[in-house]
mmCIF file of C-alpha atoms in Angstrom:
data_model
loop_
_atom_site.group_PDB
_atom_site.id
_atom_site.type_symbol
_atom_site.label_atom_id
_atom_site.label_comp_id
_atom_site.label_asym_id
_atom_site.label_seq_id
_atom_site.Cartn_x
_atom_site.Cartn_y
_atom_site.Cartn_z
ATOM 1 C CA UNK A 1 131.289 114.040 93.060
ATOM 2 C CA UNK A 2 133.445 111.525 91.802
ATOM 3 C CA UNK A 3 134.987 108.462 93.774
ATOM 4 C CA UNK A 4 138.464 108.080 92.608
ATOM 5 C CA UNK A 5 139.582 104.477 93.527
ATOM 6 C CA UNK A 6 143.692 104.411 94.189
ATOM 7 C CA UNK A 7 144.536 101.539 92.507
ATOM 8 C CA UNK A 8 147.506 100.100 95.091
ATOM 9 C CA UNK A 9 146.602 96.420 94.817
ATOM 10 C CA UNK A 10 149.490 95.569 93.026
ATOM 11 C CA UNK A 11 151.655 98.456 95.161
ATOM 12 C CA UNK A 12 150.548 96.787 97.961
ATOM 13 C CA UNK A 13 151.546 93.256 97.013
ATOM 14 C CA UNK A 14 154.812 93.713 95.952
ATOM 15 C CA UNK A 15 155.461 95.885 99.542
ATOM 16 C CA UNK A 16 154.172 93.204 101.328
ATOM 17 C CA UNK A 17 155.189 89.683 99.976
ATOM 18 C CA UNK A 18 153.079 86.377 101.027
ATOM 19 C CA UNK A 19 155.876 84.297 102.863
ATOM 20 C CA UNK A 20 156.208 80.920 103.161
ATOM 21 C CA UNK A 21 155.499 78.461 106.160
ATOM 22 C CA UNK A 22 158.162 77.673 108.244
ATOM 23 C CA UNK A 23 158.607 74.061 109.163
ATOM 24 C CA UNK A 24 158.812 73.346 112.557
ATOM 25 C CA UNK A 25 159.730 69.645 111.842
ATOM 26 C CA UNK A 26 161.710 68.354 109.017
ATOM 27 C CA UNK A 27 162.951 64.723 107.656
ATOM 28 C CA UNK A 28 165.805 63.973 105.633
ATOM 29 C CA UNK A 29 166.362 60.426 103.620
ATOM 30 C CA UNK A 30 170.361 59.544 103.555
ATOM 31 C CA UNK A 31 171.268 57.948 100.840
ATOM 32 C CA UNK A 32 168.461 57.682 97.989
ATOM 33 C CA UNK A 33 167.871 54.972 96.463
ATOM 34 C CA UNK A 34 167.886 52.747 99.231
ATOM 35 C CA UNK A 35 168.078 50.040 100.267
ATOM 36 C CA UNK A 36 169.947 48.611 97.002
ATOM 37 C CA UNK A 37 169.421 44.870 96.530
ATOM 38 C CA UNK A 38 171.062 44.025 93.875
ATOM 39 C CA UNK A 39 170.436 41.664 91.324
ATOM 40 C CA UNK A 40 167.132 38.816 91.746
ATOM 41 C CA UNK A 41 166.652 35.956 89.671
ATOM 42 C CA UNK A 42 162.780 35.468 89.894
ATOM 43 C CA UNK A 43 161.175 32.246 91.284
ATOM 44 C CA UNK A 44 158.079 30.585 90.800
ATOM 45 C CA UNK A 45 156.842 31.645 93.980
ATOM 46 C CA UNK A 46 156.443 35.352 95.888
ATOM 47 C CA UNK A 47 159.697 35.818 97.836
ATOM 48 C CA UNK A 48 159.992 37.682 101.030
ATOM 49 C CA UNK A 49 163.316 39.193 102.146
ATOM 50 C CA UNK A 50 164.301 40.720 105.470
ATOM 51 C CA UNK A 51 166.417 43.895 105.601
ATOM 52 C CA UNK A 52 167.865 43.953 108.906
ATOM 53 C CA UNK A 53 167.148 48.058 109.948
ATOM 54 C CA UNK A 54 170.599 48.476 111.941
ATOM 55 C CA UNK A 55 173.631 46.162 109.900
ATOM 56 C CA UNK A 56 171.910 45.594 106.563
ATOM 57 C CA UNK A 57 171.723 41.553 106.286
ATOM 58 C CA UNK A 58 169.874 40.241 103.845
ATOM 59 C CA UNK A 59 167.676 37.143 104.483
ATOM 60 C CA UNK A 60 165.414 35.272 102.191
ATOM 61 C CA UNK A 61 162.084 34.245 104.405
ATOM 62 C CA UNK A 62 160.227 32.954 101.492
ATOM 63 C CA UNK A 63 160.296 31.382 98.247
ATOM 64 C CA UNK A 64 162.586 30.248 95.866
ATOM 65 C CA UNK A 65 164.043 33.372 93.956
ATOM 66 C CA UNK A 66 167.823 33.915 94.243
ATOM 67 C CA UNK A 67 169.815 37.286 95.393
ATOM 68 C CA UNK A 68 172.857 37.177 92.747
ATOM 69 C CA UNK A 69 174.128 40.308 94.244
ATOM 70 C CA UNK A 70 175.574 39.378 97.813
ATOM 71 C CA UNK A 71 176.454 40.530 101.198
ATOM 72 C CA UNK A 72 174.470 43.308 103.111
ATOM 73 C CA UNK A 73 172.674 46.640 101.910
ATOM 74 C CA UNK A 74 172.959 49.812 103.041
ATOM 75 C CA UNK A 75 170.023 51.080 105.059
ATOM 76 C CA UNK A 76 168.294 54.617 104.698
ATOM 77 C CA UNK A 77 169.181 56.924 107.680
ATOM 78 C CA UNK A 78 166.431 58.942 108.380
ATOM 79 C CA UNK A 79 167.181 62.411 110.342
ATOM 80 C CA UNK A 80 164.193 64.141 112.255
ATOM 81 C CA UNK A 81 164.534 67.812 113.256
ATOM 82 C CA UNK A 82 162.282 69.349 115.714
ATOM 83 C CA UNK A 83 163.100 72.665 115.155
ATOM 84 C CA UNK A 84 162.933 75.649 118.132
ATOM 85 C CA UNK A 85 161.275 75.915 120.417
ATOM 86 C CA UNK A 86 160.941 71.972 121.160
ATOM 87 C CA UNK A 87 160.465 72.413 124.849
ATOM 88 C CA UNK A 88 157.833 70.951 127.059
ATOM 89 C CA UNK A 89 154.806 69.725 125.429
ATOM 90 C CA UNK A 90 155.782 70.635 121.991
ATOM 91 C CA UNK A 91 159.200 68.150 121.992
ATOM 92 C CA UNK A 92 157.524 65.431 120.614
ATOM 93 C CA UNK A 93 157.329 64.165 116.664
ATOM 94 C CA UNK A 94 155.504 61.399 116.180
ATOM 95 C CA UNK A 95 157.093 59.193 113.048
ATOM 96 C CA UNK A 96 154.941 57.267 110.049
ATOM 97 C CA UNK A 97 156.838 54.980 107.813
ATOM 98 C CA UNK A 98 154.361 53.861 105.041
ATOM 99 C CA UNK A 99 154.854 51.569 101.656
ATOM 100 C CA UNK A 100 153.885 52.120 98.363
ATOM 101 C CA UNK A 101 152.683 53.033 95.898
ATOM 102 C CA UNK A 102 153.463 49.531 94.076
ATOM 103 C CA UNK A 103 154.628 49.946 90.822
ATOM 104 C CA UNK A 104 156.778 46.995 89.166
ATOM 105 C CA UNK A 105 156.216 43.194 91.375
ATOM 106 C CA UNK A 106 158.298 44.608 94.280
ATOM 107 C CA UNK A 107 156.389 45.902 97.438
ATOM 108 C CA UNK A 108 157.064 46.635 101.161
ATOM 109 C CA UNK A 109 155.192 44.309 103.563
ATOM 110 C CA UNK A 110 156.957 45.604 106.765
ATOM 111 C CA UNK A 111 158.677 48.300 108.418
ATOM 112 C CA UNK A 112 161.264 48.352 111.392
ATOM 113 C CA UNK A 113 163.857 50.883 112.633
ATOM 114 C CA UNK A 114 166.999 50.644 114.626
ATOM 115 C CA UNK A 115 170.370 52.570 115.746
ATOM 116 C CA UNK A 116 168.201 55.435 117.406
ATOM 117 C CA UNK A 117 170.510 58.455 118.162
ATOM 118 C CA UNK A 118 169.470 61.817 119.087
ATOM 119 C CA UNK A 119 171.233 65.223 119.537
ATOM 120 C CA UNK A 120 171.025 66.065 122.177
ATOM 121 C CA UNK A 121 171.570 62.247 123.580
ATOM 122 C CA UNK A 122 168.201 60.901 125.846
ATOM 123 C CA UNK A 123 165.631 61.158 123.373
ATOM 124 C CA UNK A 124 163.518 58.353 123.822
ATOM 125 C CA UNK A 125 161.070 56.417 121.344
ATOM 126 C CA UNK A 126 157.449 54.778 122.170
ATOM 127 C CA UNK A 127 155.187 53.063 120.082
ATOM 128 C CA UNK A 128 155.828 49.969 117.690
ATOM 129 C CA UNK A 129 159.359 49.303 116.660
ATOM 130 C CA UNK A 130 157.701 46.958 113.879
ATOM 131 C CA UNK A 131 154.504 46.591 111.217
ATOM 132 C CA UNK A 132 152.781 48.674 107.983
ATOM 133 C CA UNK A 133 152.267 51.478 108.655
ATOM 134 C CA UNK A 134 155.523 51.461 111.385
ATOM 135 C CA UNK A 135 153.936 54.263 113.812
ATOM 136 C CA UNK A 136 156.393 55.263 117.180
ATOM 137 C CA UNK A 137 156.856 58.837 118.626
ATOM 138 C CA UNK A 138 159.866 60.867 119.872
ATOM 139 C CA UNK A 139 160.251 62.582 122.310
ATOM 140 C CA UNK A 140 163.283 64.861 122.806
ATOM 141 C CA UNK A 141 164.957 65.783 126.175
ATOM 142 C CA UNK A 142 164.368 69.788 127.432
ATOM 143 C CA UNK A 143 166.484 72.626 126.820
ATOM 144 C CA UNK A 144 166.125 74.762 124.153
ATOM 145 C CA UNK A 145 167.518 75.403 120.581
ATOM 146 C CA UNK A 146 167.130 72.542 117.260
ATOM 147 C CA UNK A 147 167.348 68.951 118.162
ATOM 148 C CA UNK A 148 167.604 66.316 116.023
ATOM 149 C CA UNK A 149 167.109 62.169 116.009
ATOM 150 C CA UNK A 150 168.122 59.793 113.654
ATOM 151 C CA UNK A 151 167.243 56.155 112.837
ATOM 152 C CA UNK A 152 167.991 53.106 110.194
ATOM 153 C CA UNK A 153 164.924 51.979 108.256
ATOM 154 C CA UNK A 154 165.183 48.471 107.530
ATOM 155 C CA UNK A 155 161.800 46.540 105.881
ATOM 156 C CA UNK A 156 160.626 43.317 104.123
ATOM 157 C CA UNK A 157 160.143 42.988 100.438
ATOM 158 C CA UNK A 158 158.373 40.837 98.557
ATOM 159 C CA UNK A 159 159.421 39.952 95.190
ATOM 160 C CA UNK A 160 156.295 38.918 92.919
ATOM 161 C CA UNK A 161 156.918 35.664 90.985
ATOM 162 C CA UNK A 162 155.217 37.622 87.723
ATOM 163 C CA UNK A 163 155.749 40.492 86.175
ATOM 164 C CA UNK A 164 158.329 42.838 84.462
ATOM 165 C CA UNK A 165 162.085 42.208 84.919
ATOM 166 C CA UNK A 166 164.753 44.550 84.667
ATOM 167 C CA UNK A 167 165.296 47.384 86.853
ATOM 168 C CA UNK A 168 162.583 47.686 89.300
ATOM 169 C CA UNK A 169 161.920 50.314 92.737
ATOM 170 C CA UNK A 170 159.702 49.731 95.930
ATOM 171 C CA UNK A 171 158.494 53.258 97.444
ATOM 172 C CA UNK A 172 157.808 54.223 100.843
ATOM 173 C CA UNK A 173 157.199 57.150 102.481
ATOM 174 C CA UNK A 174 158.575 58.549 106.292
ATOM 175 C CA UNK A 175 156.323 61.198 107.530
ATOM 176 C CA UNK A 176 157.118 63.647 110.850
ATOM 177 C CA UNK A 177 154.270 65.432 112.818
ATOM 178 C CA UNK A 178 154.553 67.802 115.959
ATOM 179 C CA UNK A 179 151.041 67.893 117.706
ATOM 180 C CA UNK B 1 134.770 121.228 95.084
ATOM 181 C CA UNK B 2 135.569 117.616 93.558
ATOM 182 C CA UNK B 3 136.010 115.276 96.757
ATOM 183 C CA UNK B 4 138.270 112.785 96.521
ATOM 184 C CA UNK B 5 136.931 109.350 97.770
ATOM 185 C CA UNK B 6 139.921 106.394 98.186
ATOM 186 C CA UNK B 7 138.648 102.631 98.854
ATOM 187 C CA UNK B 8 140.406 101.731 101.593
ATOM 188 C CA UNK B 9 138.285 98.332 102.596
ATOM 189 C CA UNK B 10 140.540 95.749 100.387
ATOM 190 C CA UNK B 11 144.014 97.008 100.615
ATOM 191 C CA UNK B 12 143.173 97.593 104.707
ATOM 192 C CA UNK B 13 142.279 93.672 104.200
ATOM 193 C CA UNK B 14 145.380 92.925 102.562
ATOM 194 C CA UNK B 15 147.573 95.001 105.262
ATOM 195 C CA UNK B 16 145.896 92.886 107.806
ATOM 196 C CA UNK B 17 147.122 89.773 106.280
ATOM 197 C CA UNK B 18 150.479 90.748 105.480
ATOM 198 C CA UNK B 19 150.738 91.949 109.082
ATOM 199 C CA UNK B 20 149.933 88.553 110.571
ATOM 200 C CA UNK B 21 153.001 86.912 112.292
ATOM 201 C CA UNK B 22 154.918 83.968 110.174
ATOM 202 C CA UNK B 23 154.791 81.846 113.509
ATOM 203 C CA UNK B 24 151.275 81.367 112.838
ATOM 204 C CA UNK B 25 151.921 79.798 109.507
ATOM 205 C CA UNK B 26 154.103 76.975 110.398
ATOM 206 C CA UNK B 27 154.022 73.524 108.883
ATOM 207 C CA UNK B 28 153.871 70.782 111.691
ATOM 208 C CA UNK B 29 153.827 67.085 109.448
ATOM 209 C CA UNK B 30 156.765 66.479 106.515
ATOM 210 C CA UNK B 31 156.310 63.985 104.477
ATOM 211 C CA UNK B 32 159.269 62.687 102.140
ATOM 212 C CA UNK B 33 158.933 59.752 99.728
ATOM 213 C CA UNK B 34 162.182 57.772 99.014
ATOM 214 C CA UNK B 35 162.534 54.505 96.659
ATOM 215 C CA UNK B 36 164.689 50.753 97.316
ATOM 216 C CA UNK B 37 166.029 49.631 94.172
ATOM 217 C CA UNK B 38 166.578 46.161 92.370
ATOM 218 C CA UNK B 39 167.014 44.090 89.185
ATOM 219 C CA UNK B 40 165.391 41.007 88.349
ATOM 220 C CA UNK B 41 165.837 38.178 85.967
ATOM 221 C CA UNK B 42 164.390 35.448 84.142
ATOM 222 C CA UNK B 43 165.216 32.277 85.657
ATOM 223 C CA UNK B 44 167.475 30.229 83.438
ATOM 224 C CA UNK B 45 166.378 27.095 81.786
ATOM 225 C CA UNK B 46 168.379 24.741 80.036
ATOM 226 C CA UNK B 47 166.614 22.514 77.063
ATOM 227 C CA UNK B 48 168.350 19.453 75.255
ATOM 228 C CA UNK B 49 167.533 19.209 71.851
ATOM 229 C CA UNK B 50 170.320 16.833 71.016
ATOM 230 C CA UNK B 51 172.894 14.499 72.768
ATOM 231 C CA UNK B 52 176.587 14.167 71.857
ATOM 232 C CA UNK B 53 176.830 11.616 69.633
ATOM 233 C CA UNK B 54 180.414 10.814 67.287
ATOM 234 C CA UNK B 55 178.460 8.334 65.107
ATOM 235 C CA UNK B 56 179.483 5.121 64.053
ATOM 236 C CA UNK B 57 182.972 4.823 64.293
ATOM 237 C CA UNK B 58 185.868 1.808 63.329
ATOM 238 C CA UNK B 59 189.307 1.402 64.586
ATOM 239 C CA UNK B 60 191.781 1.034 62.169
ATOM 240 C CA UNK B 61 192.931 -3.054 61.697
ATOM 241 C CA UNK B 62 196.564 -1.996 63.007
ATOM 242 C CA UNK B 63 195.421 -1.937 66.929
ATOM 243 C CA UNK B 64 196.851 1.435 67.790
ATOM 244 C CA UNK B 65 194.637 4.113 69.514
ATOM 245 C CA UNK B 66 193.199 6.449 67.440
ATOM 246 C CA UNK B 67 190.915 9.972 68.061
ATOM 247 C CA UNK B 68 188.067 11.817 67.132
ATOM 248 C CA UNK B 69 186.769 15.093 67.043
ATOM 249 C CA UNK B 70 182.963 15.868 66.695
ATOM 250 C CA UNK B 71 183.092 20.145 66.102
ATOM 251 C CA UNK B 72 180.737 22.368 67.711
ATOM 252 C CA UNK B 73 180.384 24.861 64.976
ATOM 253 C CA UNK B 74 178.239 24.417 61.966
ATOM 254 C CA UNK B 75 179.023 22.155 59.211
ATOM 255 C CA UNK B 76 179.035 19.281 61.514
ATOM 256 C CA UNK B 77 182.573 17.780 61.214
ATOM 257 C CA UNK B 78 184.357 14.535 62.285
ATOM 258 C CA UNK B 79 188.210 14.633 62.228
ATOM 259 C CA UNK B 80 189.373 11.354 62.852
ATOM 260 C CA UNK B 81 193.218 10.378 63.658
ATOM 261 C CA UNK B 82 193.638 6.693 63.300
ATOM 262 C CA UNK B 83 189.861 5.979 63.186
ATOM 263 C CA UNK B 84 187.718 5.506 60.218
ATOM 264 C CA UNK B 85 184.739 7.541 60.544
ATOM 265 C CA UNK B 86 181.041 5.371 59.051
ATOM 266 C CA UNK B 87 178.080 6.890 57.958
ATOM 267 C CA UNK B 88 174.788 5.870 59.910
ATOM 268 C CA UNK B 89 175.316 7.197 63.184
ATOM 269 C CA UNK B 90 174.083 10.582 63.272
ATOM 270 C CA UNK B 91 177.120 12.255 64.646
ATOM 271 C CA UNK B 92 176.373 15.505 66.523
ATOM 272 C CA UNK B 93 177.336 17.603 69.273
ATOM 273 C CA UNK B 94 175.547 18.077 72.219
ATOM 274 C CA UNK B 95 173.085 20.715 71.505
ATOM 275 C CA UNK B 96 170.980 22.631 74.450
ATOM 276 C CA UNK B 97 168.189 25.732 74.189
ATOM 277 C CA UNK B 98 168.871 28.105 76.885
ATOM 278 C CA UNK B 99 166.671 30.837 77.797
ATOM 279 C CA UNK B 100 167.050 33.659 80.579
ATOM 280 C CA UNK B 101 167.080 37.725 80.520
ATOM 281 C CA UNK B 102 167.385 38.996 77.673
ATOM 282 C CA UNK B 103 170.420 40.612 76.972
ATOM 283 C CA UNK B 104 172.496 39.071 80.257
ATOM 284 C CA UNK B 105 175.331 37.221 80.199
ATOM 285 C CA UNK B 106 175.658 33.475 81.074
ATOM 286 C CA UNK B 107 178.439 31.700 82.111
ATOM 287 C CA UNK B 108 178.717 28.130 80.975
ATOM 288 C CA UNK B 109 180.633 25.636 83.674
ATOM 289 C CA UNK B 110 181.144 22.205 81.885
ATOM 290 C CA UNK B 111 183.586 18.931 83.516
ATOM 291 C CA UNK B 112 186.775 18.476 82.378
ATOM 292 C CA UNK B 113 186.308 15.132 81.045
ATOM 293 C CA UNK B 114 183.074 12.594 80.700
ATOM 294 C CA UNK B 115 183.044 8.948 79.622
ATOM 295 C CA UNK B 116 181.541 7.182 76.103
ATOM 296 C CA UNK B 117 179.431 5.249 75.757
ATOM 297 C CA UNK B 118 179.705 2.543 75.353
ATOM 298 C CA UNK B 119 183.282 1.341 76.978
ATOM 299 C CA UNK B 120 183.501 4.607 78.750
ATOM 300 C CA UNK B 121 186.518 6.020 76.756
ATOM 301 C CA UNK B 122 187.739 9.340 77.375
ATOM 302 C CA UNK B 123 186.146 12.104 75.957
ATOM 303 C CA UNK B 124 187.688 15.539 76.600
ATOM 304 C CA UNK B 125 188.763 19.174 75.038
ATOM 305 C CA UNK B 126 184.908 20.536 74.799
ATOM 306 C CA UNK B 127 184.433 23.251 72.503
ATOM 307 C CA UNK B 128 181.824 25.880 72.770
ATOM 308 C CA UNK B 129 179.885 27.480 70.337
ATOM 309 C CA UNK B 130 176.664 29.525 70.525
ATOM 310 C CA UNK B 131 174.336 31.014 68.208
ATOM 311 C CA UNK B 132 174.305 34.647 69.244
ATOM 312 C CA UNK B 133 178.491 34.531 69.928
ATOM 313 C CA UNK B 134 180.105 31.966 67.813
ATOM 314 C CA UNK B 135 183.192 30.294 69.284
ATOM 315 C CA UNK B 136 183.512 30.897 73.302
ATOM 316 C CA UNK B 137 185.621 28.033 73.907
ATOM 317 C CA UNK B 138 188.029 30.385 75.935
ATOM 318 C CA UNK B 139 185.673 32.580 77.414
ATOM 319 C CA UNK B 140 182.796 30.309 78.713
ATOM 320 C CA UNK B 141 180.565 32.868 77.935
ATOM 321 C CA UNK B 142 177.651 33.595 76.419
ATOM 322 C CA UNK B 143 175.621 36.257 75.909
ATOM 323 C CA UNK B 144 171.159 35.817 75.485
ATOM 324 C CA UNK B 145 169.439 37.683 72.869
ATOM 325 C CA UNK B 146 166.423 40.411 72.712
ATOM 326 C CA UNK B 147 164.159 37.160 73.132
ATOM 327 C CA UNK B 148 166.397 35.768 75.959
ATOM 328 C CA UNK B 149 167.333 32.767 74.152
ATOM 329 C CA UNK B 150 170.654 31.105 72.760
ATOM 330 C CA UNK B 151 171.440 27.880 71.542
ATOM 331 C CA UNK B 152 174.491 25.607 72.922
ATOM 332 C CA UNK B 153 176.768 23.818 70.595
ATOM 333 C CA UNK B 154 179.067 21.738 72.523
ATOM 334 C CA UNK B 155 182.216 19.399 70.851
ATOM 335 C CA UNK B 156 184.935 17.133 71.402
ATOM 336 C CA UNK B 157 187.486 14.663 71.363
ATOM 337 C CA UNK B 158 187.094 10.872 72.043
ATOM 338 C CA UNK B 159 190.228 8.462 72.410
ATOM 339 C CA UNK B 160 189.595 5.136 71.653
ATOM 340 C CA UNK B 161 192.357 2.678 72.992
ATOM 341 C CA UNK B 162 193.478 0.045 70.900
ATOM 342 C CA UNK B 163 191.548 -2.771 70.656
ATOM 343 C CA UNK B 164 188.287 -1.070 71.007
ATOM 344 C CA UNK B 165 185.947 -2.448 68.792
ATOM 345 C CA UNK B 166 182.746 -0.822 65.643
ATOM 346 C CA UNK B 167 180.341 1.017 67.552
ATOM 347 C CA UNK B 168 178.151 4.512 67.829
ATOM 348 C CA UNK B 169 179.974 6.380 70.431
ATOM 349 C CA UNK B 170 177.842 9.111 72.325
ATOM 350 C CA UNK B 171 178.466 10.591 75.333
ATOM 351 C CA UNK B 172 176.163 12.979 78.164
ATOM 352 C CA UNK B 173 177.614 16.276 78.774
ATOM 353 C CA UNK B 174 176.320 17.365 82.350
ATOM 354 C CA UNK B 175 176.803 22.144 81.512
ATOM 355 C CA UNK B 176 175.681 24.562 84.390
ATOM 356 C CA UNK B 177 174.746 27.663 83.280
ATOM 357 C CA UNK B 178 174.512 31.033 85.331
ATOM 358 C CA UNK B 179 174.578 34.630 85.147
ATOM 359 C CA UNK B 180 177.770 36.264 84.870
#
């Protein structure tokens, strides 16, 4: 007697694809790069500055280095989906904004978010609306079907007094979770 | 009779799996990394290495005014107009190091007019002239090199009134500098 082993393996595979996750959550950055700062003469001492989340003002806190480039930035918008179904327990996202990694003398020290919208309107927010990490939740209204929030990210920088000029970046990094 | 024996346990396995739902597969966190942007510079310095100075210079006997240009470019040059120019007074112009990004450009904001001394006659019509650009007289503007240094050469014209008397003339020449 011999066993004869159908070799469909490969048959089987290709008849039956692996597919991919779908995400029941997704976050969008609008524009990238940003914020854009411009153009920083260095000082002798770390500098701080303030990006307002909702209008974009610029403000020095601390130190002594000098923002050639003036007026306000432009602020990421960051769009949260919370795909279907995102009814009753499962309608909320709960949002991470975290800095780094450092490369270059520029880092984030602080996050803070304004100009909340949702779709449809009466989301709410809870948690901190300030700090690193920024941690707050979402929670959208019932009904059924996609729904989506969005928010400006404004943050403070600090500006190292040594290291490389030229062009530099500061990273961060907005993370959504459904529970 | 040959009997005919198929392996069903793996590809039963891999039926199994294919026929789990997608649902069961979703991704609940997103993560997405996005960057702020800027430029920095040096800060600017400015360094004197030499004050203004037309050197020794003598009226002519008749009384009448007379002028003198110190040039900024290399050779150093006096051209006198009713003045005789004397040798012991180390004429120059005003000479400053700056240093900043390299590669930037640098705008250069000087008065219209400073005073001598001594007597505090007029001295006016600056020229410019730098080491990595030559002659910006018109533009103002210089440009810092691959080290982020240039040097300064500044010029130009004293009036002495008649009646002014023999003396070394020099004058301070008060220049802003900042990135164009």
């Amino acid at each position: 007697m011999r066993a004869r082993v159908g070799i469909l393996m490969g048959v089987m595979a290709a008849a039956f694809p692996a597919s991919a996750p779908a995400q029941n959550v997704t976050v969008a950055i609008s524009p990238t790069p940003a914020p854009a700062l411009g153009r920083v003469v260095a000082g002798t001492a770390t500098s701080t500055y303030s990006i307002d989340a909702a209008v974009g003002t610029v403000t020095r806190l601390t130190g002594n280095s000098v923002r050639l480039t003036s007026g306000a930035v432009t602020t990421p918008s960051i769009t949260i989906v919370c795909k279907s179904p995102c009814t009753g327990g499962n309608r909320t996202v709960n949002i991470s904004v975290t800095a780094g990694p450092v490369t270059g003398r520029t880092s984030i020290s602080s996050f803070g978010y304004g100009s909340f919208t949702s779709t449809p309107a009466g989301a709410s927010t809870s948690g901190s609306t300030s700090g690193s990490p920024l941690n707050f939740s979402i929670q959208f209204t019932t009904g059924g079907g996609d729904k989506t929030a969005t928010f400006k990210l404004g943050m403070t920088a600090s500006v190292a007094a040594t290291g490389s000029t030229g062009n530099g970046t500061f990273a961060y990094t907005v993370t959504a979770t459904r529970p | 009779m040959m009997r005919r024996v198929f392996v069903l346990g793996p590809i039963g396995s891999l039926m199994a799996f294919s026929a789990a739902p997608a649902e069961a597969q979703s991704t609940s966190t997103v993560g997405r990394v996005a960057q702020g942007t800027l430029t920095i510079f040096r800060p600017l310095s400015i360094g004197n290495t030499a004050n203004m100075s037309f050197g020794r210079l003598q009226p002519q006997g008749n009384g009448n005014p007379g002028t003198v240009i110190i040039t900024s470019a290399l050779p150093i040059q006096r051209i006198a107009n009713g003045v005789s120019t004397l040798p012991g007074g180390t004429e120059t112009p005003a000479i400053r190091t700056l240093s900043g990004e390299p590669g930037r450009i640098y705008r250069v904001t000087i008065p219209s007019s400073v005073t001598s001394s001594p007597n505090a006659y007029l001295v006016n019509t600056f020229t410019l002239w730098t080491q990595n650009r030559g002659d910006v007289t018109s533009t103002r503007l210089g440009q810092f090199n691959s080290s982020g240094t240039d040097v300064l050469r500044i010029g130009a014209k004293i009036s002495l009134p008649k009646g002014s008397k023999q003396a070394i003339y020099t004058a301070n020449v008060p220049i802003t500098v900042t990135y164009e």
